Each structure stands twice: as structure tokens, then as C-alpha cells.
Amino acid sequence: MNGKYMVFLILMMLTSWLTSEAYADRRSYVWTYEYLTMERGEAELESYFTLSTPDMGDMEGNTVTDLQFELEVGMSDRFDFAIYQVFSQYPEESLKYKGYKLRARYRFGEQGQYVLDPLAYVEYKGKPDFSEHGIELKIILAKDIGRFNMALNPILELELNGETEVEAEYAIGLNYEILSLLSAGLEFKGSESGHYVGPTIGHGVEQLWMTLGAAFPITDIDEGKPEFQIRLLVGIGLI
């Protein structure tokens, strides 16, 4: 992806936001999902910028950059659908197209109807040449208590490449809304490969928001897995 294309994309995003009364799926976490779906007929563009390194003490020339661009559309009052385009840049290499993802979310009930608010999440991951396939399944369980939010995401990752491989993961978020434009929290995530914890801070309104979070290891990490990650999410309402 060259610089001219990136500038054009950013200008289009800003123009769409400035010329419309838009709604966006404002998120408080970078790894954990909350009890949220896009409103019917609304659309949002999100960008994910993630830096990962297997060695915090030697990040120079040892850090991977991942970029995701997501178009998310509210299909009904409870159901939304999203398309992701995924890019990666490894040390000393150029940015490359990595693949695409298709994601669906469905909210059950209304907020506060159950002890924990439930949402189902299904995501398909594919390569451009259809050589690899994956399915990610999540159950989002969340609760708002005043300005405080907590969310739990049990996750199953299925790799469908000849033989089916299954990995169990999780993400947990705790967040407090300090001001109407500012929130702060803590996230936990992990799998059998290792476990992480890190702070999260969010800023913005529904039409334009950003959330920044990091992940530090709290257990031994398998070789080749990141020892440190940082992620920035930006959301812009389009319609």
C-alpha cells in the first residue's frame, strides 16, 4: 500500500464523517468485545493498528506491524455484519496483503434483561488464494453497572487446513467511564500459549472515537508468540 493511497483513504474517511450525522460502535477495549452491535442501517469504518514483538528488550528490527480495515453495517436492531481487509509488515519487508475476514454478531435480549448481557460472534478468516481457512467463535458476556463495565469473551479458534485444529482463548475487560469523552480500564487475554494483561484508554464520541491498549505477559510465553503488543483502534461513523 503506497502513501498516496493511504492519504486518499484517510481523506475519504474524514469527509464521510464531517458531512454526515453518523453513528459508530464506540468500543472501550482493544482485545475484548462488549454487548454492542451497529444500529439498523448505520455503517462504520474502523482501523486496527497493532505492533507486536517477541522480545521487549530488543524491538528494533524485531517488530511486526498489522493493519486491519473494517467496514461494519447494522443489518437489523440486533444483527450486524462486517468485512475486514488485513495487511502485515514484517521487519525489513514491505507491507503485504494478508487476507480478509467476514464477521457477524447477534445480540440476545435487551441490555439488563439477564444477569449478563449475551451476544454471539462468528468470524471467518480466509486467504486470497483460498489456501487457508479459519473460524473464530465467541460468546460475549457483559454487564454495565453505572459507569463501570465488565466483559468476558470465551473464544474458540478453528483452523481448517486439511486437519482441524482447535484452540481455546479468552479476553476479559474491566472499564470505567471517567468522563463522557474518556474511559480507562484493564484487559486480560490468553490461551495455552501464554497470558497477558494491560491498560486500555478510550476517548471520543460515537461519531469519532479511538481506543489504545497494550498487553504484557504475566506467564511464560511460547516461543514465537509476542512478548509485548500495543493496539490502536479508530472508529468513524459513515452513515
PDB file of C-alpha atoms in Angstrom, residues 86-180:
ATOM      1  CA  VAL A  86      -5.900  -7.426   6.638  1.00  0.00           C
ATOM      2  CA  PHE A  87      -2.308  -6.322   5.975  1.00  0.00           C
ATOM      3  CA  SER A  88       1.010  -7.129   7.691  1.00  0.00           C
ATOM      4  CA  GLN A  89       4.541  -5.796   7.566  1.00  0.00           C
ATOM      5  CA  TYR A  90       7.420  -7.894   8.909  1.00  0.00           C
ATOM      6  CA  PRO A  91      10.848  -6.437   9.779  1.00  0.00           C
ATOM      7  CA  GLU A  92      12.832  -5.374   6.712  1.00  0.00           C
ATOM      8  CA  GLU A  93       9.868  -6.206   4.428  1.00  0.00           C
ATOM      9  CA  SER A  94       7.165  -4.174   2.686  1.00  0.00           C
ATOM     10  CA  LEU A  95       3.511  -4.065   3.669  1.00  0.00           C
ATOM     11  CA  LYS A  96       1.644  -7.076   2.235  1.00  0.00           C
ATOM     12  CA  TYR A  97      -1.984  -8.066   1.866  1.00  0.00           C
ATOM     13  CA  LYS A  98      -2.598 -10.938   4.269  1.00  0.00           C
ATOM     14  CA  GLY A  99      -6.250 -11.832   3.723  1.00  0.00           C
ATOM     15  CA  TYR A 100      -9.821 -10.982   4.628  1.00  0.00           C
ATOM     16  CA  LYS A 101     -12.364 -11.705   7.345  1.00  0.00           C
ATOM     17  CA  LEU A 102     -16.162 -11.838   7.409  1.00  0.00           C
ATOM     18  CA  ARG A 103     -17.833 -11.310  10.768  1.00  0.00           C
ATOM     19  CA  ALA A 104     -21.384 -11.490  12.132  1.00  0.00           C
ATOM     20  CA  ARG A 105     -22.714 -10.521  15.575  1.00  0.00           C
ATOM     21  CA  TYR A 106     -26.137 -11.085  17.112  1.00  0.00           C
ATOM     22  CA  ARG A 107     -27.403  -9.602  20.395  1.00  0.00           C
ATOM     23  CA  PHE A 108     -29.805 -11.605  22.551  1.00  0.00           C
ATOM     24  CA  GLY A 109     -32.463  -9.845  24.595  1.00  0.00           C
ATOM     25  CA  GLU A 110     -32.109  -6.275  25.800  1.00  0.00           C
ATOM     26  CA  GLN A 111     -29.460  -4.708  27.984  1.00  0.00           C
ATOM     27  CA  GLY A 112     -30.104  -5.576  31.630  1.00  0.00           C
ATOM     28  CA  GLN A 113     -32.611  -8.330  30.815  1.00  0.00           C
ATOM     29  CA  TYR A 114     -30.266 -11.087  32.036  1.00  0.00           C
ATOM     30  CA  VAL A 115     -27.621 -11.311  34.740  1.00  0.00           C
ATOM     31  CA  LEU A 116     -25.035 -10.897  31.959  1.00  0.00           C
ATOM     32  CA  ASP A 117     -25.906  -9.417  28.549  1.00  0.00           C
ATOM     33  CA  PRO A 118     -25.183 -12.090  25.859  1.00  0.00           C
ATOM     34  CA  LEU A 119     -24.009 -11.668  22.263  1.00  0.00           C
ATOM     35  CA  ALA A 120     -22.916 -14.310  19.706  1.00  0.00           C
ATOM     36  CA  TYR A 121     -19.921 -13.651  17.428  1.00  0.00           C
ATOM     37  CA  VAL A 122     -18.863 -15.678  14.361  1.00  0.00           C
ATOM     38  CA  GLU A 123     -15.902 -14.821  12.134  1.00  0.00           C
ATOM     39  CA  TYR A 124     -14.494 -16.446   9.001  1.00  0.00           C
ATOM     40  CA  LYS A 125     -10.831 -15.864   8.077  1.00  0.00           C
ATOM     41  CA  GLY A 126      -9.561 -16.515   4.560  1.00  0.00           C
ATOM     42  CA  LYS A 127      -6.532 -16.143   2.313  1.00  0.00           C
ATOM     43  CA  PRO A 128      -6.798 -14.549  -1.148  1.00  0.00           C
ATOM     44  CA  ASP A 129      -5.966 -17.893  -2.817  1.00  0.00           C
ATOM     45  CA  PHE A 130      -8.331 -19.879  -0.521  1.00  0.00           C
ATOM     46  CA  SER A 131      -5.347 -21.919   0.716  1.00  0.00           C
ATOM     47  CA  GLU A 132      -6.193 -21.368   4.398  1.00  0.00           C
ATOM     48  CA  HIS A 133      -9.459 -21.100   6.285  1.00  0.00           C
ATOM     49  CA  GLY A 134     -10.326 -20.351   9.881  1.00  0.00           C
ATOM     50  CA  ILE A 135     -13.380 -19.874  12.072  1.00  0.00           C
ATOM     51  CA  GLU A 136     -13.484 -17.855  15.287  1.00  0.00           C
ATOM     52  CA  LEU A 137     -16.419 -18.305  17.671  1.00  0.00           C
ATOM     53  CA  LYS A 138     -17.052 -16.038  20.646  1.00  0.00           C
ATOM     54  CA  ILE A 139     -19.677 -15.608  23.297  1.00  0.00           C
ATOM     55  CA  ILE A 140     -19.702 -12.045  24.612  1.00  0.00           C
ATOM     56  CA  LEU A 141     -20.991 -11.729  28.169  1.00  0.00           C
ATOM     57  CA  ALA A 142     -21.081  -8.198  29.538  1.00  0.00           C
ATOM     58  CA  LYS A 143     -22.572  -6.007  32.256  1.00  0.00           C
ATOM     59  CA  ASP A 144     -22.886  -2.267  32.831  1.00  0.00           C
ATOM     60  CA  ILE A 145     -23.189  -1.036  36.411  1.00  0.00           C
ATOM     61  CA  GLY A 146     -23.428   2.732  36.301  1.00  0.00           C
ATOM     62  CA  ARG A 147     -20.188   3.970  34.704  1.00  0.00           C
ATOM     63  CA  PHE A 148     -18.468   0.612  35.219  1.00  0.00           C
ATOM     64  CA  ASN A 149     -18.388  -2.070  32.506  1.00  0.00           C
ATOM     65  CA  MET A 150     -17.118  -5.628  32.561  1.00  0.00           C
ATOM     66  CA  ALA A 151     -16.967  -8.047  29.634  1.00  0.00           C
ATOM     67  CA  LEU A 152     -15.965 -11.696  29.251  1.00  0.00           C
ATOM     68  CA  ASN A 153     -15.212 -13.352  25.880  1.00  0.00           C
ATOM     69  CA  PRO A 154     -14.678 -17.142  25.776  1.00  0.00           C
ATOM     70  CA  ILE A 155     -13.191 -17.877  22.332  1.00  0.00           C
ATOM     71  CA  LEU A 156     -12.688 -20.921  20.116  1.00  0.00           C
ATOM     72  CA  GLU A 157     -10.254 -20.691  17.177  1.00  0.00           C
ATOM     73  CA  LEU A 158     -10.649 -23.360  14.470  1.00  0.00           C
ATOM     74  CA  GLU A 159      -8.018 -23.759  11.734  1.00  0.00           C
ATOM     75  CA  LEU A 160      -9.454 -25.733   8.786  1.00  0.00           C
ATOM     76  CA  ASN A 161      -6.382 -26.629   6.733  1.00  0.00           C
ATOM     77  CA  GLY A 162      -6.595 -30.333   5.968  1.00  0.00           C
ATOM     78  CA  GLU A 163      -6.775 -31.202   9.651  1.00  0.00           C
ATOM     79  CA  THR A 164      -8.939 -29.223  12.050  1.00  0.00           C
ATOM     80  CA  GLU A 165      -7.018 -27.554  14.865  1.00  0.00           C
ATOM     81  CA  VAL A 166      -8.891 -26.060  17.808  1.00  0.00           C
ATOM     82  CA  GLU A 167      -7.513 -23.566  20.327  1.00  0.00           C
ATOM     83  CA  ALA A 168      -9.360 -22.129  23.318  1.00  0.00           C
ATOM     84  CA  GLU A 169      -8.727 -18.482  24.174  1.00  0.00           C
ATOM     85  CA  TYR A 170     -10.269 -15.768  26.321  1.00  0.00           C
ATOM     86  CA  ALA A 171     -10.417 -11.996  26.726  1.00  0.00           C
ATOM     87  CA  ILE A 172     -11.665 -10.093  29.788  1.00  0.00           C
ATOM     88  CA  GLY A 173     -12.181  -6.347  30.123  1.00  0.00           C
ATOM     89  CA  LEU A 174     -12.868  -4.050  33.081  1.00  0.00           C
ATOM     90  CA  ASN A 175     -13.584  -0.413  32.258  1.00  0.00           C
ATOM     91  CA  TYR A 176     -14.713   2.799  33.963  1.00  0.00           C
ATOM     92  CA  GLU A 177     -16.100   5.888  32.208  1.00  0.00           C
ATOM     93  CA  ILE A 178     -14.254   8.770  33.867  1.00  0.00           C
ATOM     94  CA  LEU A 179     -15.897  11.449  31.710  1.00  0.00           C
ATOM     95  CA  SER A 180     -18.327  11.348  28.794  1.00  0.00           C
TER      96      SER A 180
END
